[in-house]
Tab-separated table of C-alpha atoms in Angstrom:
chain	number	residue	atom	x	y	z
Y	1	MET	CA	0.000	0.000	0.000
Y	2	PHE	CA	2.826	2.388	0.872
Y	3	ASP	CA	5.357	1.505	-1.844
Y	4	ASP	CA	7.105	4.605	-3.235
Y	5	LEU	CA	4.682	6.810	-1.295
Y	6	ARG	CA	7.112	9.610	-0.474
Y	7	ARG	CA	8.708	9.619	-3.943
Y	8	LYS	CA	5.332	9.983	-5.682
Y	9	PHE	CA	4.221	12.595	-3.158
Y	10	GLU	CA	7.327	14.711	-3.693
Y	11	THR	CA	7.290	14.275	-7.481
Y	12	ASP	CA	3.619	14.882	-8.285
Y	13	GLY	CA	2.302	16.651	-5.180
Y	14	TYR	CA	-0.349	14.012	-4.529
Y	15	VAL	CA	-0.723	10.244	-4.158
Y	16	VAL	CA	-3.797	8.016	-4.547
Y	17	ILE	CA	-4.049	4.966	-2.282
Y	18	GLU	CA	-7.023	2.858	-3.315
Y	19	GLY	CA	-8.628	0.640	-0.681
Y	20	PHE	CA	-7.149	2.669	2.177
Y	21	PHE	CA	-10.368	2.189	4.154
Y	22	ALA	CA	-12.841	-0.662	3.704
Y	23	GLN	CA	-16.369	-0.111	2.399
Y	24	ASN	CA	-17.929	-0.687	5.828
Y	25	GLU	CA	-15.518	1.821	7.389
Y	26	VAL	CA	-16.434	4.687	5.087
Y	27	GLU	CA	-20.083	3.758	5.525
Y	28	GLU	CA	-19.590	4.227	9.266
Y	29	MET	CA	-18.293	7.733	8.519
Y	30	ARG	CA	-21.350	8.465	6.379
Y	31	LYS	CA	-23.747	7.234	9.078
Y	32	GLN	CA	-21.986	9.347	11.680
Y	33	ALA	CA	-22.344	12.416	9.458
Y	34	GLU	CA	-26.056	11.653	9.170
Y	35	LYS	CA	-26.291	11.561	12.968
Y	36	LEU	CA	-24.596	14.948	13.138
Y	37	ILE	CA	-27.151	16.343	10.696
Y	38	GLU	CA	-29.851	15.538	13.239
Y	39	HIS	CA	-28.193	18.073	15.571
Y	40	MET	CA	-27.906	20.935	13.096
Y	41	PRO	CA	-28.397	24.488	14.402
Y	42	ASP	CA	-31.618	26.416	13.954
Y	43	GLU	CA	-32.135	29.190	11.396
Y	44	SER	CA	-30.497	31.931	13.466
Y	45	ASN	CA	-27.110	30.164	13.479
Y	46	ARG	CA	-26.894	28.891	9.924
Y	47	THR	CA	-23.804	29.953	8.008
Y	48	ILE	CA	-23.126	29.648	4.273
Y	49	PHE	CA	-19.699	28.435	3.185
Y	50	SER	CA	-18.266	29.475	-0.170
Y	51	THR	CA	-14.819	29.363	-1.776
Y	52	THR	CA	-15.885	31.455	-4.757
Y	53	ASP	CA	-16.658	34.728	-2.933
Y	54	SER	CA	-13.657	36.278	-1.192
Y	55	GLU	CA	-15.940	38.887	0.324
Y	56	GLY	CA	-18.302	36.152	1.486
Y	57	GLN	CA	-20.040	35.783	4.770
Y	58	GLN	CA	-17.467	33.507	6.334
Y	59	ASN	CA	-14.877	36.299	6.134
Y	60	LYS	CA	-17.040	38.458	8.388
Y	61	ASP	CA	-18.678	35.789	10.448
Y	62	LYS	CA	-17.404	34.974	13.907
Y	63	TYR	CA	-19.001	31.539	13.611
Y	64	PHE	CA	-16.416	30.527	11.003
Y	65	LEU	CA	-13.468	31.990	12.895
Y	66	ASP	CA	-14.469	30.246	16.110
Y	67	SER	CA	-15.114	26.832	14.536
Y	68	GLY	CA	-11.597	25.445	14.953
Y	69	ASP	CA	-12.263	23.650	18.238
Y	70	LYS	CA	-15.952	22.862	17.658
Y	71	VAL	CA	-18.260	20.800	15.472
Y	72	SER	CA	-19.760	23.520	13.281
Y	73	TYR	CA	-22.140	23.392	10.325
Y	74	PHE	CA	-21.735	25.254	7.018
Y	75	PHE	CA	-24.483	25.364	4.406
Y	76	GLU	CA	-24.563	25.581	0.633
Y	77	ALA	CA	-25.544	29.002	-0.714
Y	78	GLU	CA	-28.356	27.474	-2.745
Y	79	ALA	CA	-29.738	25.605	0.271
Y	80	LEU	CA	-30.768	28.552	2.466
Y	81	GLY	CA	-33.285	31.340	2.089
Y	82	PRO	CA	-32.662	34.964	3.189
Y	83	ASN	CA	-33.639	34.239	6.793
Y	84	GLY	CA	-31.694	31.001	7.121
Y	85	GLU	CA	-34.649	28.790	6.261
Y	86	LEU	CA	-33.942	25.522	4.453
Y	87	LEU	CA	-34.865	25.427	0.759
Y	88	VAL	CA	-33.904	21.765	0.339
Y	89	ASP	CA	-34.056	18.634	2.472
Y	90	LYS	CA	-31.706	18.989	5.459
Y	91	HIS	CA	-29.666	15.989	4.296
Y	92	LEU	CA	-28.831	17.924	1.103
Y	93	ALA	CA	-28.304	21.359	2.655
Y	94	LEU	CA	-24.775	21.194	4.032
Y	95	ASN	CA	-21.482	22.100	2.384
Y	96	LYS	CA	-19.410	20.704	5.233
Y	97	ILE	CA	-19.105	20.047	8.956
Y	98	GLY	CA	-15.857	21.163	10.620
Y	99	HIS	CA	-13.345	21.770	11.976
Y	100	ALA	CA	-12.719	19.583	15.080
Y	101	LEU	CA	-14.352	16.272	14.140
Y	102	HIS	CA	-10.977	14.569	14.591
Y	103	GLU	CA	-10.973	15.553	18.249
Y	104	LEU	CA	-14.600	15.727	19.351
Y	105	ASP	CA	-16.402	13.029	17.379
Y	106	PRO	CA	-15.565	9.443	18.409
Y	107	VAL	CA	-15.968	7.924	14.933
Y	108	PHE	CA	-13.901	10.517	13.061
Y	109	ARG	CA	-11.305	10.591	15.841
Y	110	LYS	CA	-10.936	6.803	15.550
Y	111	TYR	CA	-10.260	6.940	11.814
Y	112	THR	CA	-7.969	9.968	12.045
Y	113	LEU	CA	-5.828	8.130	14.596
Y	114	ASP	CA	-5.942	4.842	12.660
Y	115	GLU	CA	-2.652	2.972	12.351
Y	116	ARG	CA	-2.881	3.170	8.545
Y	117	VAL	CA	-2.935	6.957	8.795
Y	118	LYS	CA	0.018	6.964	11.174
Y	119	GLU	CA	1.993	4.680	8.856
Y	120	ALA	CA	1.309	6.922	5.850
Y	121	VAL	CA	2.386	9.989	7.831
Y	122	PHE	CA	5.533	8.168	8.940
Y	123	GLN	CA	6.314	7.203	5.341
Y	124	LEU	CA	6.014	10.893	4.375
Y	125	GLY	CA	8.745	11.703	6.900
Y	126	PHE	CA	6.800	13.436	9.652
Y	127	GLU	CA	8.442	13.257	13.085
Y	128	GLU	CA	5.988	15.118	15.346
Y	129	PRO	CA	2.761	15.361	13.328
Y	130	ILE	CA	-0.239	17.275	14.666
Y	131	VAL	CA	-3.759	17.555	13.239
Y	132	PRO	CA	-5.090	21.136	13.253
Y	133	GLN	CA	-8.385	20.597	11.408
Y	134	SER	CA	-10.821	18.145	9.852
Y	135	MET	CA	-13.957	18.381	7.715
Y	136	TYR	CA	-16.725	16.162	6.445
Y	137	ILE	CA	-17.457	17.529	2.966
Y	138	PHE	CA	-20.819	16.714	1.376
Y	139	LYS	CA	-20.843	17.966	-2.240
Y	140	ASN	CA	-24.419	16.725	-2.495
Y	141	PRO	CA	-26.235	16.003	-5.789
Y	142	GLY	CA	-27.292	19.134	-7.638
Y	143	VAL	CA	-26.217	21.637	-4.951
Y	144	GLY	CA	-22.616	20.623	-4.204
Y	145	SER	CA	-20.641	23.762	-4.979
Y	146	GLU	CA	-17.338	24.323	-6.744
Y	147	VAL	CA	-14.097	24.545	-4.767
Y	148	THR	CA	-11.829	26.924	-6.648
Y	149	ALA	CA	-8.152	26.221	-7.353
Y	150	HIS	CA	-6.096	26.701	-4.206
Y	151	GLN	CA	-3.198	25.486	-2.084
Y	152	ASP	CA	-3.885	24.157	1.406
Y	153	ALA	CA	-0.781	25.982	2.638
Y	154	SER	CA	-2.592	29.286	2.065
Y	155	TYR	CA	-4.709	28.406	5.103
Y	156	LEU	CA	-2.368	26.305	7.284
Y	157	TYR	CA	1.025	27.922	6.826
Y	158	THR	CA	4.176	26.825	8.635
Y	159	GLU	CA	7.839	27.799	8.324
Y	160	PRO	CA	9.421	25.750	6.944
Y	161	LEU	CA	6.372	24.318	5.224
Y	162	LYS	CA	5.474	20.695	5.954
Y	163	LEU	CA	1.774	20.037	5.448
Y	164	ALA	CA	-0.182	17.080	4.075
Y	165	GLY	CA	-3.896	16.600	3.538
Y	166	PHE	CA	-5.722	13.279	3.848
Y	167	TRP	CA	-8.821	13.149	1.606
Y	168	ILE	CA	-10.923	10.021	2.142
Y	169	ALA	CA	-13.530	9.178	-0.513
Y	170	VAL	CA	-16.786	8.181	1.192
Y	171	ASP	CA	-18.362	7.811	-2.273
Y	172	ASP	CA	-16.923	7.032	-5.688
Y	173	ALA	CA	-15.510	10.368	-6.857
Y	174	THR	CA	-16.016	10.832	-10.592
Y	175	ILE	CA	-15.637	13.639	-13.109
Y	176	GLU	CA	-19.439	13.953	-13.138
Y	177	ASN	CA	-19.897	14.389	-9.378
Y	178	GLY	CA	-16.915	16.606	-8.610
Y	179	CYS	CA	-13.691	14.631	-8.167
Y	180	LEU	CA	-10.415	16.368	-7.357
Y	181	TRP	CA	-8.280	17.919	-10.104
Y	182	PHE	CA	-4.536	18.522	-9.623
Y	183	ALA	CA	-1.860	20.591	-11.307
Y	184	ARG	CA	0.854	17.953	-11.111
Y	185	GLY	CA	4.156	19.362	-9.846
Y	186	SER	CA	2.686	22.739	-8.864
Y	187	HIS	CA	3.801	22.196	-5.267
Y	188	LYS	CA	7.296	23.182	-6.349
Y	189	SER	CA	6.326	26.795	-7.088
Y	190	GLY	CA	6.043	28.148	-3.531
Y	191	VAL	CA	3.002	29.442	-1.636
Y	192	HIS	CA	1.106	31.783	-3.936
Y	193	ARG	CA	-0.952	33.659	-1.349
Y	194	ARG	CA	-2.027	33.452	2.288
Y	195	TYR	CA	-5.377	33.557	4.075
Y	196	ILE	CA	-4.792	35.325	7.379
Y	197	LYS	CA	-6.388	37.125	10.272
Y	198	ASN	CA	-6.939	40.710	9.176
Y	199	PRO	CA	-4.207	42.969	10.624
Y	200	ASP	CA	-6.591	45.956	10.290
Y	201	PRO	CA	-8.576	46.094	13.559
Y	202	ASP	CA	-11.107	48.531	12.073
Y	203	SER	CA	-12.113	46.351	9.136
Y	204	GLU	CA	-15.377	44.392	9.079
Y	205	GLN	CA	-13.524	41.507	7.454
Y	206	ARG	CA	-12.030	39.261	10.079
Y	207	LEU	CA	-10.041	37.222	7.533
Y	208	VAL	CA	-8.366	38.337	4.310
Y	209	TYR	CA	-6.242	37.030	1.463
Y	210	THR	CA	-2.811	38.633	1.107
Y	211	SER	CA	-3.207	38.977	-2.675
Y	212	PRO	CA	-5.783	38.432	-5.438
Y	213	PRO	CA	-6.321	34.873	-6.688
Y	214	PRO	CA	-3.682	33.717	-9.188
Y	215	PHE	CA	-4.764	32.620	-12.644
Y	216	TYR	CA	-4.450	28.884	-13.170
Y	217	ALA	CA	-4.958	27.535	-16.693
Y	218	LYS	CA	-7.319	24.590	-16.606
Y	219	ASN	CA	-5.285	22.649	-19.170
Y	220	ASN	CA	-2.575	22.306	-16.507
Y	221	PHE	CA	-4.858	20.143	-14.359
Y	222	VAL	CA	-5.649	16.441	-14.498
Y	223	ALA	CA	-8.803	14.847	-13.107
Y	224	VAL	CA	-8.233	12.282	-10.358
Y	225	PRO	CA	-11.363	10.120	-10.039
Y	226	VAL	CA	-11.082	7.554	-7.253
Y	227	PRO	CA	-13.257	4.723	-5.923
Y	228	LYS	CA	-14.949	4.764	-2.546
Y	229	GLY	CA	-12.532	4.014	0.301
Y	230	SER	CA	-9.538	5.619	-1.435
Y	231	CYS	CA	-7.235	8.083	0.284
Y	232	VAL	CA	-5.745	10.961	-1.689
Y	233	LEU	CA	-2.671	12.424	-0.014
Y	234	ILE	CA	-2.336	16.115	-0.879
Y	235	HIS	CA	0.900	18.118	-0.607
Y	236	GLY	CA	0.307	21.436	1.137
Y	237	GLN	CA	1.510	23.439	-1.882
Y	238	VAL	CA	-0.059	21.511	-4.762
Y	239	VAL	CA	-2.793	23.462	-6.579
Y	240	HIS	CA	-6.085	21.583	-6.779
Y	241	PHE	CA	-9.808	22.162	-7.226
Y	242	SER	CA	-13.122	20.390	-7.646
Y	243	GLU	CA	-16.066	21.305	-9.833
Y	244	ALA	CA	-19.673	21.634	-8.741
Y	245	ASN	CA	-21.691	18.454	-8.448
Y	246	ARG	CA	-24.598	18.728	-10.893
Y	247	SER	CA	-25.005	14.961	-11.121
Y	248	GLN	CA	-27.549	12.854	-9.253
Y	249	LYS	CA	-24.875	11.084	-7.181
Y	250	PRO	CA	-23.294	12.316	-3.920
Y	251	ARG	CA	-19.559	12.847	-3.475
Y	252	HIS	CA	-18.979	12.820	0.270
Y	253	ALA	CA	-15.440	12.918	1.667
Y	254	TYR	CA	-13.731	13.078	5.037
Y	255	THR	CA	-10.588	15.172	5.062
Y	256	PHE	CA	-8.045	16.337	7.620
Y	257	HIS	CA	-4.621	17.956	7.603
Y	258	VAL	CA	-1.337	17.030	9.234
Y	259	VAL	CA	1.466	19.505	9.929
Y	260	GLU	CA	4.963	18.932	11.266
Y	261	GLN	CA	5.569	20.334	14.727
Y	262	LYS	CA	9.279	19.526	15.072
Y	263	ASN	CA	11.553	22.397	14.005
Y	264	THR	CA	8.658	24.312	12.385
Y	265	GLN	CA	6.695	27.399	13.351
Y	266	TYR	CA	2.925	27.352	12.930
Y	267	SER	CA	2.008	30.853	11.764
Y	268	LYS	CA	0.218	33.068	14.276
Y	269	ASP	CA	-1.465	34.739	11.261
Y	270	ASN	CA	-3.316	31.543	10.267
Y	271	TRP	CA	-7.088	31.761	10.642
Y	272	LEU	CA	-7.055	28.565	12.688
Y	273	GLN	CA	-5.263	28.713	16.028
Y	274	PRO	CA	-5.107	26.225	18.904
Y	275	GLY	CA	-7.930	26.719	21.381
Y	276	GLN	CA	-7.665	25.865	25.051
Y	277	ARG	CA	-6.052	22.568	24.036
Y	278	PRO	CA	-3.031	22.098	21.748
Y	279	PHE	CA	-3.608	20.498	18.362
Y	280	LEU	CA	-4.026	16.706	18.416
Y	281	ASN	CA	-0.678	14.886	18.354
Y	282	LEU	CA	-1.022	12.005	15.896
Y	283	TYR	CA	1.673	9.683	17.245
Y	284	LYS	CA	0.899	10.190	20.958
Y	285	ASN	CA	-2.805	9.291	20.753
């Protein structure tokens, strides 16, 4: 399973491991997400999540900024009315749940701390890995929104940079339902921009990008469809995106990020900061 893992990761910026989790294991993740849906907030606390609007609500919304050590719910723009009322069935309304599932939810914590995860992290050369965030991403049929081209390091920056994402396919991810696309080798071009806490205390925007979005030509990207149960390992600097899901099939995924703690500095400008507890240490749990 782990043959040539680090070489492929460092060459291409991503690695696909099919069969990383068994079918019944990803189904347990799906069922746990369904249980979480039963505890969704009422209309007054519903927050839209979007990657296509840099002036969007999450930039101004304290709910987003304070979600790092909680289980928080983010809705699709097309799923809510002007007063937060649901326009679609609640099981189709969510963009994602984040950002502390790996700590606070027993099912997602179990799979984050799985020995297969630890072995993959070890093979990538991490010595003191910590997990700052996790998300269950829905990308539901018909309403699952686009995720624009980006680098994960824009959001979870360290010096020197050592960041890897684990993206677990809960469904078959296809071109039709919004699989990942990668610009192979783009992780060798540095961090293109940062997403940071706004240094201007008088601004309404709590979080800002340090520069406008770069232009990425689509012909530089390759689609990476994967079967259910696969793990896609994502280098922190590789540029990737996913298109909207306009198909009739879901494309759920569980994802979390690992950063190196040894001899690195986690940026104090990052939107996500440790709460009352330090970030989860992968090897010590």
